[in-house]
Short mmCIF file of C-alpha atoms and ligand atoms in Angstrom, two decimals:
data_model
loop_
_atom_site.label_atom_id
_atom_site.label_comp_id
_atom_site.label_asym_id
_atom_site.label_seq_id
_atom_site.Cartn_x
_atom_site.Cartn_y
_atom_site.Cartn_z
CA MET N 1 158.88 77.25 -35.67
CA GLY N 2 159.52 75.34 -39.04
CA GLU N 3 158.87 71.57 -39.18
CA LEU N 4 157.85 69.37 -36.62
CA ILE N 5 156.12 65.75 -36.81
CA ILE N 6 154.56 63.86 -34.11
CA ALA N 7 154.86 60.33 -34.50
CA GLY N 8 153.35 56.71 -33.65
CA GLY N 9 150.80 58.02 -31.07
CA PHE N 10 146.95 57.28 -31.19
CA ILE N 11 145.28 60.24 -32.22
CA LEU N 12 142.11 61.36 -31.12
CA THR N 13 141.11 63.94 -33.73
CA SER N 14 137.83 65.44 -32.21
CA ASN N 15 136.99 65.32 -36.53
CA PRO N 16 133.71 63.63 -36.06
CA LYS N 17 134.25 62.53 -39.83
CA ARG N 18 137.58 61.01 -38.56
CA PRO N 19 137.78 60.45 -35.02
CA LEU N 20 140.55 58.21 -34.48
CA VAL N 21 143.99 57.26 -36.40
CA LYS N 22 146.13 54.52 -34.95
CA GLU N 23 149.76 55.11 -34.70
CA GLY N 24 149.46 58.16 -36.65
CA TYR N 25 151.83 61.10 -37.51
CA VAL N 26 150.50 64.55 -37.19
CA VAL N 27 153.06 67.07 -40.00
CA ILE N 28 153.17 70.52 -38.54
CA GLU N 29 154.51 73.12 -40.65
CA ASP N 30 155.12 76.80 -38.74
CA ASP N 31 151.71 77.23 -36.87
CA VAL N 32 149.38 74.52 -38.90
CA ILE N 33 148.72 71.07 -39.03
CA THR N 34 149.56 70.00 -42.62
CA ASN N 35 149.19 66.22 -42.61
CA VAL N 36 147.26 63.64 -40.40
CA ALA N 37 147.96 60.26 -41.51
CA ALA N 38 148.07 56.28 -40.47
CA GLU N 39 151.57 56.67 -42.50
CA PRO N 40 152.15 59.40 -44.30
CA ARG N 41 154.52 59.38 -47.77
CA ASP N 42 156.91 62.44 -47.84
CA LEU N 43 157.64 63.14 -44.47
CA PRO N 44 159.49 66.64 -43.95
CA SER N 45 163.46 65.51 -43.66
CA GLY N 46 165.36 67.82 -41.18
CA ALA N 47 162.04 68.37 -39.18
CA ASP N 48 161.87 68.53 -34.98
CA ARG N 49 160.06 64.99 -34.52
CA LEU N 50 158.78 64.23 -31.00
CA ASP N 51 158.18 60.40 -30.95
CA ALA N 52 154.46 59.64 -29.41
CA ARG N 53 154.70 55.86 -29.31
CA GLY N 54 152.78 54.79 -26.69
CA CYS N 55 151.28 58.07 -26.06
CA VAL N 56 147.65 59.26 -27.32
CA ILE N 57 147.81 62.55 -28.99
CA THR N 58 144.72 65.00 -28.80
CA PRO N 59 143.64 68.82 -29.92
CA GLY N 60 144.74 71.01 -26.93
CA PHE N 61 142.31 71.43 -24.65
CA ILE N 62 139.63 75.11 -24.21
CA ASN N 63 139.42 76.47 -21.31
CA THR N 64 135.93 77.83 -21.72
CA HIS N 65 135.52 80.46 -18.26
CA THR N 66 138.45 81.36 -15.94
CA HIS N 67 139.78 83.89 -13.71
CA ALA N 68 143.22 83.17 -14.47
CA ALA N 69 145.36 85.74 -12.21
CA MET N 70 142.72 84.25 -9.40
CA THR N 71 145.96 81.56 -9.11
CA LEU N 72 146.62 84.28 -6.28
CA LEU N 73 144.37 83.12 -4.10
CA ARG N 74 144.29 79.51 -4.72
CA ASN N 75 142.00 78.17 -1.29
CA TYR N 76 142.16 81.32 -0.21
CA ALA N 77 138.40 81.02 1.36
CA ASN N 78 136.98 77.66 1.23
CA ASP N 79 133.32 76.36 2.28
CA VAL N 80 131.21 79.71 2.36
CA SER N 81 128.69 80.87 0.02
CA LEU N 82 129.12 82.27 -3.23
CA LYS N 83 128.21 85.56 -1.94
CA ASP N 84 130.89 85.30 1.33
CA TRP N 85 132.97 84.39 -0.86
CA LEU N 86 133.08 87.11 -3.41
CA GLU N 87 131.99 90.01 -1.15
CA ARG N 88 133.84 89.04 2.22
CA TYR N 89 137.08 87.53 0.88
CA ILE N 90 137.72 87.86 -2.45
CA TRP N 91 136.86 91.36 -4.00
CA PRO N 92 138.36 93.22 -0.94
CA VAL N 93 142.12 91.72 -1.78
CA GLU N 94 140.96 92.18 -5.22
CA ALA N 95 140.57 95.84 -4.67
CA CYS N 96 144.36 96.28 -3.59
CA LEU N 97 145.26 94.14 -6.80
CA LYS N 98 147.98 95.93 -8.99
CA LYS N 99 149.45 94.98 -12.52
CA GLU N 100 151.98 93.25 -11.30
CA HIS N 101 150.12 91.30 -9.26
CA VAL N 102 147.59 90.06 -12.05
CA PHE N 103 150.76 89.22 -14.21
CA VAL N 104 152.50 86.99 -12.03
CA GLY N 105 149.17 85.12 -10.83
CA ALA N 106 147.99 84.67 -14.75
CA LYS N 107 152.06 83.52 -15.63
CA LEU N 108 151.48 80.27 -13.16
CA ALA N 109 147.86 80.09 -14.55
CA CYS N 110 149.31 79.54 -18.10
CA ILE N 111 152.23 77.42 -16.33
CA GLU N 112 149.30 75.02 -14.72
CA GLY N 113 147.41 74.98 -17.35
CA ALA N 114 149.92 74.11 -20.26
CA LEU N 115 150.75 71.29 -17.77
CA CYS N 116 147.37 69.99 -18.12
CA GLY N 117 147.23 70.09 -21.91
CA VAL N 118 145.00 73.66 -22.02
CA THR N 119 145.91 75.69 -24.82
CA THR N 120 143.36 78.10 -24.71
CA MET N 121 142.15 79.89 -22.08
CA HIS N 122 138.91 82.66 -21.63
CA SER N 123 139.78 84.55 -19.04
CA MET N 124 137.69 87.40 -17.19
CA TYR N 125 139.59 90.11 -14.84
CA ILE N 126 140.90 92.55 -14.10
CA HIS N 127 144.00 94.59 -15.02
CA GLU N 128 143.45 92.72 -17.90
CA GLU N 129 146.38 94.01 -20.34
CA ALA N 130 148.92 91.86 -17.36
CA GLU N 131 147.05 88.55 -18.01
CA ILE N 132 147.75 89.36 -21.72
CA GLN N 133 150.96 89.97 -21.60
CA ALA N 134 151.94 86.62 -19.37
CA ALA N 135 149.93 84.79 -22.34
CA ILE N 136 152.11 86.16 -25.26
CA GLU N 137 155.23 85.03 -22.54
CA ALA N 138 153.47 81.78 -22.09
CA LYS N 139 152.89 81.21 -25.78
CA VAL N 140 149.16 80.37 -25.21
CA ARG N 141 145.91 81.12 -26.67
CA MET N 142 144.25 83.50 -24.61
CA ILE N 143 140.92 85.49 -24.91
CA ALA N 144 141.21 88.00 -22.29
CA SER N 145 137.96 89.99 -20.91
CA PRO N 146 138.69 92.70 -18.83
CA GLY N 147 135.77 92.78 -16.51
CA ILE N 148 133.06 95.59 -16.48
CA PHE N 149 131.02 96.32 -13.23
CA SER N 150 128.56 99.29 -13.27
CA TRP N 151 130.84 100.91 -10.61
CA ILE N 152 134.11 100.73 -13.02
CA ARG N 153 131.88 101.77 -16.15
CA ASP N 154 133.66 104.24 -17.71
CA SER N 155 137.28 103.18 -17.15
CA ALA N 156 136.20 99.37 -17.95
CA ILE N 157 134.66 100.10 -21.26
CA ARG N 158 137.58 102.18 -22.12
CA GLU N 159 139.89 99.48 -21.30
CA SER N 160 137.92 97.03 -23.48
CA ARG N 161 137.83 99.21 -26.39
CA GLN N 162 141.68 99.88 -26.32
CA LEU N 163 142.51 96.57 -25.44
CA VAL N 164 140.74 95.60 -28.47
CA ASN N 165 142.35 98.16 -30.73
CA GLN N 166 145.56 96.86 -29.26
CA TYR N 167 145.67 93.26 -28.54
CA HIS N 168 142.57 91.58 -30.57
CA ASP N 169 144.11 88.94 -33.00
CA SER N 170 147.70 90.06 -32.43
CA ALA N 171 150.56 87.61 -31.50
CA ASN N 172 150.08 85.55 -34.70
CA GLY N 173 146.28 85.62 -33.81
CA ARG N 174 146.81 84.02 -30.59
CA ILE N 175 145.27 86.64 -28.37
CA ARG N 176 141.66 87.88 -28.55
CA ILE N 177 139.72 90.51 -26.59
CA SER N 178 135.80 89.74 -25.54
CA LEU N 179 133.63 92.35 -23.77
CA ALA N 180 132.60 91.17 -20.32
CA PRO N 181 129.73 92.55 -18.09
CA HIS N 182 130.31 90.28 -15.45
CA ALA N 183 126.98 89.78 -14.20
CA PRO N 184 123.19 90.57 -14.77
CA TYR N 185 123.03 91.71 -10.86
CA THR N 186 126.68 94.06 -11.09
CA VAL N 187 125.88 95.78 -14.55
CA ASP N 188 123.01 97.92 -14.74
CA PRO N 189 120.79 98.44 -17.97
CA GLU N 190 122.84 101.36 -18.69
CA THR N 191 126.12 99.63 -18.89
CA PHE N 192 124.59 96.82 -20.94
CA TYR N 193 123.43 99.05 -23.72
CA GLN N 194 126.77 100.85 -23.77
CA ILE N 195 128.66 97.63 -24.06
CA ARG N 196 126.34 96.57 -26.90
CA ASP N 197 127.24 99.96 -28.77
CA LEU N 198 130.78 98.89 -28.43
CA SER N 199 130.27 95.50 -29.72
CA ASP N 200 128.53 96.76 -32.50
CA GLN N 201 131.30 99.35 -33.22
CA PHE N 202 133.69 96.65 -33.61
CA ARG N 203 131.41 93.95 -36.02
CA GLY N 204 132.57 93.73 -39.35
CA LYS N 205 135.74 95.69 -38.33
CA THR N 206 138.25 92.75 -36.96
CA LYS N 207 139.62 89.59 -38.41
CA THR N 208 137.34 87.40 -35.85
CA PRO N 209 134.54 88.59 -33.65
CA VAL N 210 134.53 90.51 -30.29
CA PHE N 211 131.72 88.55 -28.67
CA TRP N 212 130.41 88.65 -24.77
CA HIS N 213 131.71 86.68 -22.44
CA ILE N 214 129.37 86.63 -19.18
CA HIS N 215 128.54 85.04 -15.85
CA LEU N 216 124.96 83.73 -16.66
CA ALA N 217 122.03 81.77 -14.28
CA GLU N 218 124.95 80.81 -12.02
CA THR N 219 122.85 80.35 -9.00
CA LYS N 220 119.10 79.76 -8.46
CA ASP N 221 118.21 83.36 -6.66
CA GLU N 222 119.87 85.53 -9.60
CA MET N 223 116.95 87.21 -10.89
CA ASP N 224 116.30 88.32 -7.24
CA LYS N 225 119.63 89.24 -6.98
CA VAL N 226 118.97 91.64 -10.32
CA LYS N 227 115.40 92.88 -8.37
CA ASP N 228 117.47 93.92 -5.23
CA ALA N 229 120.09 96.00 -7.34
CA ALA N 230 117.33 97.60 -9.50
CA LYS N 231 116.61 99.42 -6.58
CA ARG N 232 119.82 100.64 -5.94
CA TRP N 233 120.09 101.79 -9.70
CA LYS N 234 116.75 103.26 -9.79
CA LYS N 235 118.59 105.63 -6.71
CA GLN N 236 121.00 106.54 -8.94
CA GLY N 237 118.37 107.50 -11.67
CA ILE N 238 118.65 104.43 -13.62
CA GLU N 239 115.71 102.69 -14.33
CA VAL N 240 115.05 98.96 -15.50
CA PRO N 241 112.66 98.56 -18.07
CA SER N 242 109.66 97.12 -15.97
CA ARG N 243 108.60 94.26 -18.70
CA ALA N 244 112.85 93.39 -18.34
CA LEU N 245 112.07 93.53 -14.33
CA GLN N 246 109.17 91.07 -14.78
CA SER N 247 111.33 88.14 -16.04
CA ASP N 248 111.41 84.88 -14.21
CA GLY N 249 115.09 84.36 -14.84
CA PRO N 250 117.87 86.66 -15.78
CA ILE N 251 118.37 85.35 -19.56
CA GLU N 252 115.07 86.58 -20.06
CA TYR N 253 115.80 89.58 -18.23
CA LEU N 254 118.70 90.17 -20.78
CA ASP N 255 116.36 89.28 -24.07
CA ALA N 256 114.25 91.86 -22.64
CA LEU N 257 116.95 94.72 -22.64
CA GLY N 258 117.46 93.74 -26.10
CA ILE N 259 121.35 93.21 -25.27
CA LEU N 260 121.51 89.33 -26.09
CA VAL N 261 122.03 90.17 -29.80
CA PRO N 262 123.58 92.57 -32.22
CA GLU N 263 121.64 95.33 -33.87
CA GLY N 264 119.89 93.76 -36.58
CA GLU N 265 120.88 89.93 -36.02
CA GLU N 266 118.81 87.10 -34.77
CA LYS N 267 121.74 85.06 -33.24
CA SER N 268 123.56 86.02 -30.42
CA ASP N 269 127.18 86.68 -29.74
CA VAL N 270 127.09 85.90 -26.26
CA MET N 271 128.81 82.88 -24.50
CA GLY N 272 127.22 82.69 -20.30
CA ALA N 273 129.57 80.86 -17.77
CA HIS N 274 127.73 78.30 -15.67
CA VAL N 275 124.00 78.81 -16.69
CA VAL N 276 123.17 76.54 -14.35
CA HIS N 277 119.33 77.83 -13.78
CA PRO N 278 117.82 78.19 -16.83
CA THR N 279 114.00 78.46 -16.84
CA ALA N 280 111.76 76.47 -19.78
CA ARG N 281 111.60 79.62 -21.33
CA GLU N 282 115.22 80.07 -21.10
CA LEU N 283 116.35 76.99 -22.48
CA GLU N 284 114.38 77.85 -25.91
CA LEU N 285 115.73 81.35 -25.75
CA ILE N 286 119.57 79.76 -25.28
CA GLN N 287 118.41 77.31 -28.21
CA LYS N 288 116.93 80.24 -31.00
CA ARG N 289 119.58 82.72 -29.90
CA ASP N 290 122.04 80.39 -30.28
CA ILE N 291 123.79 81.19 -27.12
CA ARG N 292 127.11 79.21 -25.97
CA VAL N 293 127.48 77.72 -22.69
CA SER N 294 130.75 77.26 -20.52
CA HIS N 295 129.97 74.48 -17.85
CA ASN N 296 131.50 74.65 -15.03
CA PRO N 297 130.89 71.51 -12.84
CA VAL N 298 133.59 71.66 -10.12
CA SER N 299 133.14 75.57 -9.83
CA ASN N 300 129.27 74.88 -9.52
CA LEU N 301 129.72 71.90 -6.89
CA LYS N 302 132.18 73.84 -4.54
CA LEU N 303 129.96 76.56 -4.39
CA ALA N 304 126.78 74.68 -4.06
CA SER N 305 125.45 76.46 -7.12
CA GLY N 306 123.74 73.78 -8.27
CA ILE N 307 123.99 71.07 -11.48
CA ALA N 308 123.53 72.01 -14.65
CA PRO N 309 121.47 70.73 -17.33
CA THR N 310 124.10 69.70 -19.52
CA ILE N 311 122.09 66.93 -21.46
CA GLU N 312 119.32 69.16 -22.24
CA TYR N 313 121.89 71.55 -24.09
CA ILE N 314 123.25 68.62 -25.80
CA ARG N 315 120.03 67.15 -26.77
CA ARG N 316 118.98 70.85 -28.33
CA GLY N 317 122.10 71.05 -30.14
CA ILE N 318 123.24 74.08 -27.84
CA THR N 319 126.88 74.66 -27.81
CA VAL N 320 128.63 73.68 -24.21
CA GLY N 321 132.36 73.90 -23.63
CA LEU N 322 134.08 73.19 -20.24
CA GLY N 323 135.52 75.78 -17.92
CA THR N 324 137.37 75.27 -14.78
CA ASP N 325 136.18 79.13 -13.26
CA GLY N 326 138.71 80.93 -11.49
CA PRO N 327 141.70 78.61 -10.00
CA THR N 328 141.25 80.17 -6.68
CA LEU N 329 138.68 77.38 -6.73
CA THR N 330 139.21 74.50 -8.70
CA PRO N 331 142.73 73.21 -10.36
CA MET N 332 143.02 74.00 -14.30
CA ASP N 333 142.98 70.43 -14.70
CA LEU N 334 140.68 70.43 -17.54
CA LEU N 335 140.63 66.50 -17.65
CA ARG N 336 139.15 66.55 -14.35
CA THR N 337 136.45 68.45 -15.28
CA ALA N 338 135.47 66.51 -18.18
CA GLU N 339 134.85 63.32 -16.21
CA LEU N 340 133.03 65.30 -13.75
CA ALA N 341 130.73 66.60 -16.19
CA ALA N 342 130.10 62.95 -17.49
CA LEU N 343 129.44 61.63 -14.41
CA LEU N 344 127.21 64.14 -12.78
CA ALA N 345 125.55 64.14 -16.18
CA LYS N 346 125.27 60.25 -15.88
CA GLY N 347 124.42 60.35 -12.00
CA VAL N 348 121.76 63.16 -11.53
CA ASN N 349 119.87 61.30 -14.77
CA LEU N 350 120.10 57.93 -13.27
CA ASP N 351 121.35 57.11 -16.69
CA PRO N 352 125.06 55.82 -17.02
CA THR N 353 124.54 56.09 -21.23
CA LEU N 354 123.88 59.71 -21.04
CA LEU N 355 127.19 62.15 -21.66
CA PRO N 356 129.52 59.50 -22.99
CA ALA N 357 133.35 60.23 -23.04
CA GLY N 358 132.97 60.89 -26.51
CA ASP N 359 130.51 63.95 -25.63
CA ALA N 360 133.17 64.93 -22.80
CA PHE N 361 135.92 65.00 -25.09
CA ALA N 362 134.01 67.42 -27.59
CA MET N 363 133.32 69.65 -24.52
CA LEU N 364 137.24 69.59 -24.02
CA THR N 365 137.96 70.45 -27.49
CA ARG N 366 135.66 71.21 -30.63
CA TRP N 367 132.63 72.41 -28.80
CA GLY N 368 135.08 74.34 -26.31
CA ALA N 369 136.21 76.21 -29.37
CA LYS N 370 132.83 76.67 -30.73
CA ALA N 371 131.69 77.85 -27.50
CA VAL N 372 134.29 80.81 -27.83
CA PHE N 373 133.96 81.65 -31.54
CA TRP N 374 137.30 80.12 -32.50
CA ASP N 375 135.67 76.83 -34.06
CA GLY N 376 137.60 76.43 -37.82
CA ASP N 377 140.92 77.00 -36.26
CA ILE N 378 141.41 75.07 -32.64
CA GLY N 379 139.57 72.02 -31.43
CA MET N 380 140.51 69.02 -33.76
CA VAL N 381 143.51 67.63 -35.24
CA LYS N 382 142.69 68.21 -38.87
CA GLU N 383 144.55 69.52 -41.74
CA GLY N 384 144.58 73.45 -42.06
CA MET N 385 144.04 73.95 -38.30
CA LYS N 386 146.40 75.71 -35.93
CA ALA N 387 148.79 73.15 -34.61
CA ASP N 388 147.76 73.25 -30.99
CA LEU N 389 148.42 69.55 -29.77
CA VAL N 390 148.63 67.63 -26.61
CA VAL N 391 150.55 64.31 -26.37
CA ILE N 392 149.60 62.33 -23.39
CA ASP N 393 151.28 59.49 -22.02
CA PHE N 394 149.52 56.34 -21.76
CA LYS N 395 152.63 54.05 -20.05
CA LYS N 396 151.30 54.53 -17.21
CA PRO N 397 149.70 51.79 -14.47
CA HIS N 398 146.42 53.07 -14.34
CA LEU N 399 146.18 53.84 -17.98
CA VAL N 400 147.02 49.72 -19.03
CA PRO N 401 145.53 48.06 -20.69
CA MET N 402 143.87 49.97 -23.42
CA PHE N 403 140.85 49.33 -24.94
CA ASP N 404 139.45 52.33 -25.16
CA PRO N 405 142.01 55.06 -25.38
CA LEU N 406 138.67 57.79 -25.50
CA ALA N 407 137.10 55.90 -22.33
CA HIS N 408 140.56 56.28 -21.11
CA LEU N 409 141.11 59.70 -21.57
CA ILE N 410 137.92 61.15 -19.80
CA TYR N 411 138.03 58.87 -16.97
CA SER N 412 141.35 57.38 -16.44
CA ALA N 413 144.27 60.16 -17.80
CA ARG N 414 144.55 63.42 -15.41
CA GLY N 415 146.61 66.30 -16.46
CA THR N 416 149.77 65.18 -14.89
CA ASP N 417 149.62 62.43 -17.79
CA VAL N 418 150.25 65.28 -20.33
CA ARG N 419 154.00 64.79 -21.57
CA ASP N 420 154.11 67.30 -24.65
CA VAL N 421 151.81 70.37 -25.77
CA ILE N 422 152.61 72.26 -28.76
CA VAL N 423 150.42 75.67 -29.41
CA ASP N 424 150.69 77.70 -32.83
CA GLY N 425 153.03 75.27 -33.70
CA GLU N 426 155.76 75.43 -31.02
CA ILE N 427 156.28 72.95 -28.20
CA ILE N 428 155.73 74.59 -24.90
CA VAL N 429 155.76 71.45 -22.69
CA ARG N 430 158.65 68.55 -23.36
CA ASN N 431 158.94 65.83 -21.36
CA ARG N 432 156.73 67.66 -18.65
CA SER N 433 159.35 70.62 -18.55
CA PHE N 434 157.26 74.06 -19.05
CA LEU N 435 159.64 75.84 -21.59
CA PRO N 436 159.03 79.59 -22.04
CA PHE N 437 160.04 80.85 -18.44
CA SER N 438 161.39 79.32 -14.86
CA VAL N 439 158.22 77.44 -13.17
CA GLU N 440 160.56 77.96 -9.99
CA ASP N 441 160.88 81.84 -10.49
CA THR N 442 157.55 82.40 -11.14
CA MET N 443 156.38 80.22 -8.19
CA GLU N 444 158.26 82.17 -5.74
CA GLU N 445 157.48 85.38 -7.09
CA VAL N 446 153.64 84.35 -6.38
CA ASN N 447 154.55 83.20 -3.09
CA ARG N 448 156.68 86.69 -2.48
CA VAL N 449 153.89 89.05 -3.85
CA ILE N 450 150.87 87.36 -2.38
CA SER N 451 152.13 87.20 1.10
CA GLU N 452 153.17 91.05 0.68
CA LEU N 453 149.72 91.74 -0.30
CA ILE N 454 147.85 90.07 2.49
CA THR N 455 149.89 91.31 4.84
CA SER N 456 149.42 94.75 3.92
CA ILE N 457 145.45 93.99 3.70
CA GLU N 458 145.69 93.12 7.59
CA ASP N 459 147.74 95.86 8.66
CA GLU N 460 145.73 97.97 7.46
CA LYS N 461 142.54 96.03 9.15
CA THR N 462 144.22 96.96 12.64
ZN1 ZN B 1 133.58 83.14 -13.06
#
C-alpha cells in the first residue's frame, strides 16, 4: 500500500461539517485518509499520485442490499410478479447452484460494482463463503450474509456461526458477516429465536457488530404471506403466538415475537431491506427501535412492489441507505439508484424540493454506512476514516458546464463516469481498468458456467 495522493479535484466529502473542498488533495497512508485539504503542507514525497483535476472525488458508494452472485441470472426472468419470479424462475436454478458458480458470479458483481464506484456490498446469498472469497480477491468490502430459511435452518445457522468465527473482521477488516433470516414469511419463529440466540452469543465478543439483514415489508401482502406460512408451520408443530399473528404488518409481527432487539436492549440491530409498506404503527416502531432501512427503488419498481416512504423515514431521522437488490433484476450502478430515489420522492409527493441531491448523496455514502453499522470507518472523505474513494471524471459532454458538483453527481453522472476507485488505500480501478484480476476471463467463465447450468436444468426437465 504505502502513500497515495489524489490531487486537484472537487472533493464531495459527505462530511456535513465540511461538505466541499475545491481543488483539494486527499492524502492516504496505508489504508487510512490522513489529510483532506485545499493546499496541504508536507505532501509525502515518493507517494503514488492520481491527478484528479477536472474530476470529483467522493467516498466509496455503499450498496446496502444485494445478492452479488445473482449476476449469473441477469435478466433471466422479467416482467413477472415477485412470487412467480422467485418460485418459477429463480429458486429452481438456485437449488442447483454450487460454490464454484457463486464464486464466479460474485466476482463479476465485484467488478461491476467497483467500475461503478461501489466499494462496499451487503450481500445475502447461498454458498456465502464463495462470495467472501470473491470479495477478498477483488479487494472490496463485503458484509456477507448467508441466507437463512426455515427449510435449511440447521445448516444455515451452522454456516452463519462458522463464517462469523472465521471471517468476521478479516482481510484487514474488509470482510464482515451479518445474520440473514431471508424474510418474515420464509423463516418460522423457532428459527428466529435461534438466530437471536446466535447473535446474542456474539454480542460484545466481536470487534464490530454482527447485525441482522432481512427482507422486510417488501410487498403489501407480506403479513398475509406470514399467516399462510403459519398454517404450514403449525402442521410441523411450530406454533406462532396468536398476539404476533394478529399484527397488521410484518414489522409489528417480528416485534411481537420479541426478536427485533438484542436481549435487554431498546435499540435494534436489524437492517431491513426494502421496507416499502410500513403501517403507521410500524413507522413509529422503526423510529423507536432505530431499525435501519435499505431503499431499493429500482427493484421495487421492476417487481411492482411499490414505493417506499423515504421522505417519512428521513423526516423521522430513520437511517436510510441505498441498495440495488440482486443484479439479476437491476444493474449495480448505484448512482442511477440514487437519482431514481430522489426523482421518485419528488414525483410521488408532488414536491420538487423533497429529497434534494444532498440527501441522495448521503444515502449513497454516510447514511449507507450507518445503515450497515459501519459508520465511523467508511462513508466520508475525512481524516482518520478508511481510504475508500471514488474519482469521477467530469470532463464529459453531459457534465459541462458545472454549477453544482453535487447536483451533477446525482442527476447527470453515471457509473461509467467513474475513473478510479480506491478501497482500503489500494487502487483497484485505474483509468476504468479493474486491476485485481482479469475482467475478460471472468466474463467468459460466467458465460460458461451459466450455460452449462441452464442446459443441465433443461435436460432434467425433459
Ligand atoms: Zn433482496
